Amino acid sequence: MAPIWLLGCILFPFAAGMLLCLLHLRSYRLLTGLMLPVILLTSLFCWAAILFCPADGAEVIRFAPNLVLLLRLDGLGRFFVGIVATLWPLTALYAVSYMRREQHPGMFFGFFTASYGATLGVAAAGNLFTMYCFYELLTLTTVPLVLQPMTRAARKATRMYFLYSIGGAAFAFAAMVFLISSGADGAFGAGGLLGAHPYGENITYLFWLFGFLGFGVKAALFPLHAWLPKAAVAPTPVTALLHAVAVVKAGAFAVIRLTYGCFGADLLRGSRAQTVALMLAAVTIVYGSAAALKETNFKRRLAYSTVANLSYILFGALLLTPAGIAAALLHMAAHACIKITSFFAAGAVRHETGRESVYELDGLGKRMPVTFVCFTVSAFALTGLPPFNGFVSKWYLLTAAAEAGGVAWVGAGALLLSALLTAIYMLTACRRAWFPDKNANLSALSGVHEAEWQMLLPMLVLTVGMLACGVFAEPILAAVRAIAAGL
Amino acid sequence: MNQVLLLSIVLLPLLGGVLLALMRRAEKRAADTAFLSVLALEAAAVTAYLCLPDATVRLFSMTDALTVSLASDGISRVFLAVGAYGFLLSGVYATRYMARGERQASFYGWMLFSLGALCGMDLSQNLITMYLFFEAATLLSMPLVLHDRTEESIRAALKYLFYSIAGAFLALLAIFVLGRFTTTLDFAAGGTLTADAAAHRTLLEIVVFLGVIGFGAKAGLYPLHGWLPTAHPVAPAPASAALSGIIAKAGVLAILRLVFYIVGADFLRGTWVQIAWMSLALLTVFMGSMMAYREDLFKKRLAYSSVSQISYVLVGLFTLTPSGVTGGILHVIFHACIKICLFLVAGSVIVNLEKTRVSDLVGVGKQMPITLFSFTIASLGLIGIPPASGFVSKWYLALGALDTGIPVLNWLVPIVLLVSALLTAGYLLPITIRGFFPGKDFSAPPKTDEGTAVMWLPIAILGAASLLLGVCSGPLVDWIFTLVAPLV
Amino acid sequence: MIAFFVNFPLFSIVLCLLCAVLCALLKGKAARIVSLSLCGVVAVLAFCVLVYGLQTGAATEYPMGHYPHPWGNELRFGIAEPLVALVFAVVMLLCLIGGKQQLDVDLEPGKRNLYYVMCDLVLVSLLALAYTNDVFTGYVFIEICTIASCGLLMIRQIGRTTLAATRYMIFSLIGSGLFLLGVILLYGVTGQLLMPSLKAAIAALWEGGQYRTALLSAMTLMTVGLAIKSGLFPFHLWMPDTYAYSTPASAGILSGLVSKGYSFLLIKLVFGVFGTDVFYGSGVSNVLYVFGALGIIVGSISAAREKDVFRMIAFSSAAQIGYLYFGIGLTPALGMLAAIFHLLTHAVTKPLLFLAAGQLGEAAGGRLRHTWRGAAHRNRTAGLMFSLGAFSMIGIPLTMGFVSKYRFALAAFERPTLLVVTLIVLAVSTVLNAMYFMRVIIGIYTPVPERRTRMTLREQRPFAVSSLLLALLNLSAGVAAQPLVLLLERGLSLL
């Protein structure tokens, strides 16, 4: 029963999305009326799976003795499915209002639904090959979403996105084949599958780095991050959900799987490869924040911030300690909640006023109070102010770094520096919205009003979530600790 | 009952702030009434609290390690009293000062929010709670600075914000490392370090040093002092007074809590950390006074003076001796009193005479005798001329420094204090002298109403208090010595 | 019954020759029917031979005309040979069906039957190359194949094709000339032409250390000759024009089948004549590896720089040929397996791409990339098929391309010294492939405001059917790759 259930969770939205794409529905109402139930139903299925699915794996197809499509929902997978299944319906609701005036809604909602399936596939993959397949599928289903505006910039961004993703996957593929040819081709296991160095130490490290960098492309690791800010041309629901949560976190998730489930943390702990990776993450953290500070386009600024925050997750995971991975997962959930809210706010501004630059936010706080209250809360949470969830995750990241010691101190420093930069780039935007310059032209705002309820509701829900997950973080912490102990 | 009081001390101003935020379109009189009644209630609550026994309130716990809870102790009483009364007087003054400006209600609201955050900080039971309210105090007092919405004020506000947040993150570094090496992050006199902390002495010394530098940003401690002379003067005068006299003390409180209640004085006594702190504080004392002496803008001069004076407090704390710490805490009280008074005077001068530069202030005493008389009394206190209050605190500061037994510093501190006192006299007294004795060729303009009693009365009260607290300081000193005794 | 299948290779060759003659006499339409049915029949026959091979589980040597060894001319077939022949026949059938629309336009009405004559001749030479057990027979059919291929190319009478054909002819003749020299040299040294005898003689000579230079030269000459003919870097320059300007059906046949025939002959020679020990011991394999790798990279880069989509696909063929030799050069077991699997992959995928590109080019009204904008909205089927072919080229899971990429990567681990290089070449090639194919895909799916008429399925039924079958072939071999791999593994052991 379990495999069919899981497969259903993955295939249902995928098939429904493809169908929506092919149907070419002319009525927007009908389109969204079909899409919303599909998404809701899938989320329900997913939650049912999280709660009731047994943790043992189920083979779906065996392509070759060591190429098996295996679905399994272990703790880590459950966690990711949980994040995705919570956020997707909210984004779908937001998109209903947001996409009303955009072109090609059929294609958008089709692939939006289909990519849900692909993301779930990544989460529920039981071995590296399965994850790789769904990872590629995720790329393919999200490419049309970036392309959606069909402008020159969008085409360029799409090309870049696809190229980076496929390139990354190509290197991850090398790591996968390495594992398969070393006999480590089973289901993700606690403590890894490799056990020893089959071709010598350096080769192991090299291939781990291949995999890390390959999957790291999706997680926007520093030299390979360029696609993410570019992809901010996509409609806001996509930027918010896919490029702040699903796709990018799938990258981080894949790195965690590769590291903990395949190579094994013990094998890598203290190696040069770990140092290199940690350093890269630290550099990305600082770079992303600094670039966000420099960027004046609202959405791109948030995208750069995502670059930095993803490396928080990677950094935590790469500490290779239970505390580190627990903190990484905590931040994964926290950042998902935070960043999607801030993107929603940016999208609401764009949708209502057409403004895209941070410099044009002057005085909008009074016009769109709900939007900007949510944005401000997300800014606080992202900066890491208590009692929001961002503080809790940052706290545990820092504590884990301090415990690990050594190179991790550099990362801890990077985290703090990045927190300061985050404060600057987020709070200056808030400042403009709430406290406009004396000589700002506020008369231009006379016609501006709050976005529709479909856009406000998800933001509000997530804002409450940010506070609640901060104030009552203990259950989440206990959950991630349990997951970390199982890796 | 106690717990309810504790909670209400924190929540009252915050809810009052929300109330005023909702009254944006209300009449000025209604806003004034609401604002003052909240402040009065708060002062009453604090007064009641001063007499009641200690209590603890656990608000919520994010995780088992991260709890947000309130508790009261002696130190919190000192800071709470300073905060509540200082805000009350500034608030009364503000109702008149802000009469001509725009957005009074929002100004009042932010004042109340700041007060709420400060009270929360005063009552924090552990580092996490304090960090929370520390950040909140920064964020909630920032709008006071940019109240005018001019380019200058916005820039100053952002500078304030980023210095404070940078400081807070440095402090966070200390907090999370200490989280690893302490049995609990709850405050306990004498510190809570674990047994194995001594093995990581260097690490702890470095992070605690950085943490104090971080919290010191709020108190204008070198090297993160740059924002203070920029931000304090651009706010409206009541807000400058609150910022300089009270909110900047949040940094002092944070350092006090970190050093004496988490790390413990014994751990740090005689280390390079103590010496470095003392040197930095001394440097700030001297530099602040020098800059104040050279500054012509009245409010900016006072802001530089704050830089210098708050570092007096820090010098006292860093001596890690009973007399020094007592002197520091006394100076917190006295300086709050004096500096609020001085800033309010500066505000009166701006409102009534529309003069901002010290060099223009000729014959003020003829026009606003009460105001300038109070100013003079307060100045004497700041300089430290007996029997005014400043003398008492500086006396204990010097004693404390001599007790440290650190070579060079033990005699350098009194000397620097002395030099700084001379400089203080140099930058404050000319105003009095030229105010009362403008010279022969000065044609006396008509006397003003000094902005009615609403403005001069708070000034006079504070001036009188600065004198009286000095004259009758005996019980206060004794009480503070009892508070400090378990710490050092 | 099954024992009778042993004659089918010969039958199919003879049948092809007969049909070629017949087509020359028939009118266009009838010739087409004859050729199409020939392809079908040959496919069935090849399938029967495959069954026979599986049944016997050994390679069968089939002497023709009862002349005994070593004078006679022999055929030899195990499992790999009929499998390759089967794929060749099926793909040729689908090419001819799918390219019908363009064929109707490109062929002069009077010369239609000649095109099918050429097709039959190409098919016969491919079959002969697959089945022959005699190097000289191999040479003969190489030449026939060259001439017939020129015919396929030339039949579209535009200036560029004449030029392309000339160039193709020159390169091909150099190739076959070198091959012939090699054959002569071998004959001079060993006095043998039949593959088994040659192999024994060469092994003995190599063992004794005699005629090292001659053997090495012969091996090099034959390898290089075949490499030139199949278009290995740096001899790939004839490819772009040849494939890009011929009619899509020809392009599919030429790129998907003809060049593969030569490669397959080389694989046969490695196992059946040189012997893996000699071939891999002599260093010729390393040369192939290096040029294969260079071919992959250079071909892909050239494709990425190309604005003409047909030429782009042609350059991509150069890269794919690079893959083949890359695999051959890598290792005798897994490398060879990857190479031969890739041979099939490419044979299935490239015609699909050329056919779809033909349809899209028609819908777009141009050859250059920028004119193709929105073409997939005008011809959905072609757009979908092109994308699918491109995904297979990139190596997205569930396509055949992924499996061959995977086999190459696995093979890399058989030779740890070249491990990192091999995998990096693979990864870089994937990225480059993604780069140029994605540009086209994004272009064709970008809507343009003016709405031209949309091509429905009914209007392009032949193309739809054949491309669908090719796509299905690709996907099913991608999903159920394991049986195919096992089959090829057994086939290689019998070569």
PDB file of N, CA and C in Angstrom, chain C residues 314-364:
ATOM      1  N   ALA C 314      24.037  18.472 -36.911  1.00  0.00           N
ATOM      2  CA  ALA C 314      25.108  17.741 -37.575  1.00  0.00           C
ATOM      3  C   ALA C 314      26.383  17.773 -36.737  1.00  0.00           C
ATOM      4  N   PHE C 315      26.700  18.921 -36.192  1.00  0.00           N
ATOM      5  CA  PHE C 315      27.886  19.006 -35.334  1.00  0.00           C
ATOM      6  C   PHE C 315      27.706  18.154 -34.091  1.00  0.00           C
ATOM      7  N   SER C 316      26.467  18.115 -33.623  1.00  0.00           N
ATOM      8  CA  SER C 316      26.201  17.265 -32.470  1.00  0.00           C
ATOM      9  C   SER C 316      26.502  15.817 -32.826  1.00  0.00           C
ATOM     10  N   SER C 317      26.238  15.433 -34.102  1.00  0.00           N
ATOM     11  CA  SER C 317      26.590  14.075 -34.533  1.00  0.00           C
ATOM     12  C   SER C 317      28.085  13.848 -34.410  1.00  0.00           C
ATOM     13  N   ALA C 318      28.836  14.880 -34.783  1.00  0.00           N
ATOM     14  CA  ALA C 318      30.292  14.746 -34.677  1.00  0.00           C
ATOM     15  C   ALA C 318      30.668  14.431 -33.231  1.00  0.00           C
ATOM     16  N   ALA C 319      29.986  15.106 -32.316  1.00  0.00           N
ATOM     17  CA  ALA C 319      30.282  14.860 -30.902  1.00  0.00           C
ATOM     18  C   ALA C 319      29.890  13.434 -30.518  1.00  0.00           C
ATOM     19  N   GLN C 320      28.768  12.978 -31.045  1.00  0.00           N
ATOM     20  CA  GLN C 320      28.298  11.641 -30.676  1.00  0.00           C
ATOM     21  C   GLN C 320      29.221  10.562 -31.224  1.00  0.00           C
ATOM     22  N   ILE C 321      29.745  10.812 -32.449  1.00  0.00           N
ATOM     23  CA  ILE C 321      30.729   9.883 -32.997  1.00  0.00           C
ATOM     24  C   ILE C 321      31.952   9.856 -32.088  1.00  0.00           C
ATOM     25  N   GLY C 322      32.275  11.047 -31.589  1.00  0.00           N
ATOM     26  CA  GLY C 322      33.369  11.139 -30.625  1.00  0.00           C
ATOM     27  C   GLY C 322      33.134  10.204 -29.461  1.00  0.00           C
ATOM     28  N   TYR C 323      31.901  10.205 -28.964  1.00  0.00           N
ATOM     29  CA  TYR C 323      31.548   9.312 -27.852  1.00  0.00           C
ATOM     30  C   TYR C 323      31.872   7.855 -28.181  1.00  0.00           C
ATOM     31  N   LEU C 324      31.467   7.477 -29.403  1.00  0.00           N
ATOM     32  CA  LEU C 324      31.663   6.088 -29.819  1.00  0.00           C
ATOM     33  C   LEU C 324      33.125   5.684 -29.706  1.00  0.00           C
ATOM     34  N   TYR C 325      33.983   6.504 -30.310  1.00  0.00           N
ATOM     35  CA  TYR C 325      35.400   6.143 -30.324  1.00  0.00           C
ATOM     36  C   TYR C 325      36.035   6.300 -28.958  1.00  0.00           C
ATOM     37  N   PHE C 326      35.479   7.262 -28.208  1.00  0.00           N
ATOM     38  CA  PHE C 326      35.874   7.472 -26.826  1.00  0.00           C
ATOM     39  C   PHE C 326      35.677   6.171 -26.045  1.00  0.00           C
ATOM     40  N   GLY C 327      34.519   5.572 -26.238  1.00  0.00           N
ATOM     41  CA  GLY C 327      34.201   4.325 -25.551  1.00  0.00           C
ATOM     42  C   GLY C 327      35.070   3.183 -26.031  1.00  0.00           C
ATOM     43  N   ILE C 328      35.247   3.104 -27.366  1.00  0.00           N
ATOM     44  CA  ILE C 328      36.072   2.030 -27.922  1.00  0.00           C
ATOM     45  C   ILE C 328      37.480   2.134 -27.370  1.00  0.00           C
ATOM     46  N   GLY C 329      37.950   3.376 -27.281  1.00  0.00           N
ATOM     47  CA  GLY C 329      39.320   3.557 -26.807  1.00  0.00           C
ATOM     48  C   GLY C 329      39.475   3.323 -25.321  1.00  0.00           C
ATOM     49  N   LEU C 330      38.378   3.406 -24.591  1.00  0.00           N
ATOM     50  CA  LEU C 330      38.478   3.363 -23.140  1.00  0.00           C
ATOM     51  C   LEU C 330      38.877   1.979 -22.627  1.00  0.00           C
ATOM     52  N   THR C 331      37.965   1.036 -22.748  1.00  0.00           N
ATOM     53  CA  THR C 331      38.278  -0.325 -22.282  1.00  0.00           C
ATOM     54  C   THR C 331      37.586  -1.332 -23.193  1.00  0.00           C
ATOM     55  N   PRO C 332      38.136  -2.560 -23.265  1.00  0.00           N
ATOM     56  CA  PRO C 332      37.547  -3.551 -24.163  1.00  0.00           C
ATOM     57  C   PRO C 332      36.191  -4.068 -23.685  1.00  0.00           C
ATOM     58  N   ALA C 333      35.937  -4.089 -22.385  1.00  0.00           N
ATOM     59  CA  ALA C 333      34.685  -4.691 -21.936  1.00  0.00           C
ATOM     60  C   ALA C 333      33.581  -3.653 -21.807  1.00  0.00           C
ATOM     61  N   LEU C 334      33.616  -2.895 -20.710  1.00  0.00           N
ATOM     62  CA  LEU C 334      32.540  -1.943 -20.458  1.00  0.00           C
ATOM     63  C   LEU C 334      32.569  -0.782 -21.436  1.00  0.00           C
ATOM     64  N   GLY C 335      33.761  -0.354 -21.801  1.00  0.00           N
ATOM     65  CA  GLY C 335      33.877   0.750 -22.746  1.00  0.00           C
ATOM     66  C   GLY C 335      33.249   0.377 -24.070  1.00  0.00           C
ATOM     67  N   MET C 336      33.607  -0.823 -24.554  1.00  0.00           N
ATOM     68  CA  MET C 336      33.064  -1.299 -25.810  1.00  0.00           C
ATOM     69  C   MET C 336      31.546  -1.419 -25.719  1.00  0.00           C
ATOM     70  N   LEU C 337      31.091  -1.915 -24.577  1.00  0.00           N
ATOM     71  CA  LEU C 337      29.660  -2.075 -24.382  1.00  0.00           C
ATOM     72  C   LEU C 337      28.961  -0.725 -24.458  1.00  0.00           C
ATOM     73  N   ALA C 338      29.561   0.261 -23.770  1.00  0.00           N
ATOM     74  CA  ALA C 338      28.988   1.604 -23.787  1.00  0.00           C
ATOM     75  C   ALA C 338      28.962   2.128 -25.209  1.00  0.00           C
ATOM     76  N   ALA C 339      30.061   1.886 -25.939  1.00  0.00           N
ATOM     77  CA  ALA C 339      30.149   2.393 -27.302  1.00  0.00           C
ATOM     78  C   ALA C 339      29.052   1.797 -28.168  1.00  0.00           C
ATOM     79  N   ILE C 340      28.881   0.497 -28.054  1.00  0.00           N
ATOM     80  CA  ILE C 340      27.908  -0.152 -28.934  1.00  0.00           C
ATOM     81  C   ILE C 340      26.489   0.211 -28.525  1.00  0.00           C
ATOM     82  N   PHE C 341      26.294   0.430 -27.210  1.00  0.00           N
ATOM     83  CA  PHE C 341      24.979   0.889 -26.774  1.00  0.00           C
ATOM     84  C   PHE C 341      24.726   2.288 -27.317  1.00  0.00           C
ATOM     85  N   HIS C 342      25.762   3.097 -27.266  1.00  0.00           N
ATOM     86  CA  HIS C 342      25.606   4.459 -27.759  1.00  0.00           C
ATOM     87  C   HIS C 342      25.341   4.472 -29.254  1.00  0.00           C
ATOM     88  N   LEU C 343      25.955   3.502 -29.931  1.00  0.00           N
ATOM     89  CA  LEU C 343      25.710   3.364 -31.376  1.00  0.00           C
ATOM     90  C   LEU C 343      24.215   3.219 -31.627  1.00  0.00           C
ATOM     91  N   LEU C 344      23.580   2.359 -30.832  1.00  0.00           N
ATOM     92  CA  LEU C 344      22.142   2.170 -30.998  1.00  0.00           C
ATOM     93  C   LEU C 344      21.378   3.432 -30.593  1.00  0.00           C
ATOM     94  N   THR C 345      21.788   4.014 -29.469  1.00  0.00           N
ATOM     95  CA  THR C 345      21.115   5.230 -29.002  1.00  0.00           C
ATOM     96  C   THR C 345      21.114   6.286 -30.085  1.00  0.00           C
ATOM     97  N   HIS C 346      22.297   6.495 -30.620  1.00  0.00           N
ATOM     98  CA  HIS C 346      22.411   7.553 -31.606  1.00  0.00           C
ATOM     99  C   HIS C 346      21.649   7.212 -32.868  1.00  0.00           C
ATOM    100  N   ALA C 347      21.666   5.937 -33.230  1.00  0.00           N
ATOM    101  CA  ALA C 347      20.943   5.522 -34.419  1.00  0.00           C
ATOM    102  C   ALA C 347      19.450   5.782 -34.259  1.00  0.00           C
ATOM    103  N   VAL C 348      18.956   5.705 -33.051  1.00  0.00           N
ATOM    104  CA  VAL C 348      17.529   5.919 -32.827  1.00  0.00           C
ATOM    105  C   VAL C 348      17.221   7.409 -32.664  1.00  0.00           C
ATOM    106  N   THR C 349      18.135   8.115 -32.014  1.00  0.00           N
ATOM    107  CA  THR C 349      17.832   9.497 -31.627  1.00  0.00           C
ATOM    108  C   THR C 349      18.052  10.485 -32.766  1.00  0.00           C
ATOM    109  N   LYS C 350      19.172  10.346 -33.447  1.00  0.00           N
ATOM    110  CA  LYS C 350      19.517  11.383 -34.417  1.00  0.00           C
ATOM    111  C   LYS C 350      18.496  11.480 -35.552  1.00  0.00           C
ATOM    112  N   PRO C 351      18.035  10.362 -36.105  1.00  0.00           N
ATOM    113  CA  PRO C 351      16.989  10.495 -37.125  1.00  0.00           C
ATOM    114  C   PRO C 351      15.750  11.210 -36.593  1.00  0.00           C
ATOM    115  N   LEU C 352      15.403  10.919 -35.340  1.00  0.00           N
ATOM    116  CA  LEU C 352      14.258  11.593 -34.750  1.00  0.00           C
ATOM    117  C   LEU C 352      14.474  13.102 -34.780  1.00  0.00           C
ATOM    118  N   LEU C 353      15.673  13.513 -34.371  1.00  0.00           N
ATOM    119  CA  LEU C 353      15.972  14.938 -34.348  1.00  0.00           C
ATOM    120  C   LEU C 353      15.914  15.537 -35.752  1.00  0.00           C
ATOM    121  N   PHE C 354      16.509  14.833 -36.718  1.00  0.00           N
ATOM    122  CA  PHE C 354      16.532  15.385 -38.079  1.00  0.00           C
ATOM    123  C   PHE C 354      15.133  15.468 -38.659  1.00  0.00           C
ATOM    124  N   LEU C 355      14.337  14.426 -38.420  1.00  0.00           N
ATOM    125  CA  LEU C 355      12.978  14.442 -38.953  1.00  0.00           C
ATOM    126  C   LEU C 355      12.178  15.576 -38.322  1.00  0.00           C
ATOM    127  N   ALA C 356      12.283  15.690 -36.986  1.00  0.00           N
ATOM    128  CA  ALA C 356      11.533  16.735 -36.295  1.00  0.00           C
ATOM    129  C   ALA C 356      12.019  18.106 -36.738  1.00  0.00           C
ATOM    130  N   ALA C 357      13.352  18.211 -36.893  1.00  0.00           N
ATOM    131  CA  ALA C 357      13.890  19.492 -37.328  1.00  0.00           C
ATOM    132  C   ALA C 357      13.369  19.828 -38.713  1.00  0.00           C
ATOM    133  N   GLY C 358      13.256  18.809 -39.565  1.00  0.00           N
ATOM    134  CA  GLY C 358      12.715  19.056 -40.898  1.00  0.00           C
ATOM    135  C   GLY C 358      11.322  19.648 -40.817  1.00  0.00           C
ATOM    136  N   GLN C 359      10.483  19.056 -39.984  1.00  0.00           N
ATOM    137  CA  GLN C 359       9.109  19.551 -39.853  1.00  0.00           C
ATOM    138  C   GLN C 359       9.097  20.965 -39.270  1.00  0.00           C
ATOM    139  N   LEU C 360       9.925  21.147 -38.248  1.00  0.00           N
ATOM    140  CA  LEU C 360       9.948  22.464 -37.594  1.00  0.00           C
ATOM    141  C   LEU C 360      10.464  23.530 -38.553  1.00  0.00           C
ATOM    142  N   GLY C 361      11.497  23.150 -39.321  1.00  0.00           N
ATOM    143  CA  GLY C 361      12.042  24.096 -40.280  1.00  0.00           C
ATOM    144  C   GLY C 361      10.973  24.517 -41.269  1.00  0.00           C
ATOM    145  N   GLU C 362      10.164  23.563 -41.648  1.00  0.00           N
ATOM    146  CA  GLU C 362       9.083  23.880 -42.566  1.00  0.00           C
ATOM    147  C   GLU C 362       8.078  24.834 -41.909  1.00  0.00           C
ATOM    148  N   ALA C 363       7.753  24.520 -40.645  1.00  0.00           N
ATOM    149  CA  ALA C 363       6.788  25.363 -39.936  1.00  0.00           C
ATOM    150  C   ALA C 363       7.355  26.759 -39.730  1.00  0.00           C
ATOM    151  N   ALA C 364       8.668  26.841 -39.523  1.00  0.00           N
ATOM    152  CA  ALA C 364       9.281  28.127 -39.233  1.00  0.00           C
ATOM    153  C   ALA C 364       9.596  28.876 -40.522  1.00  0.00           C
TER     154      ALA C 364
END
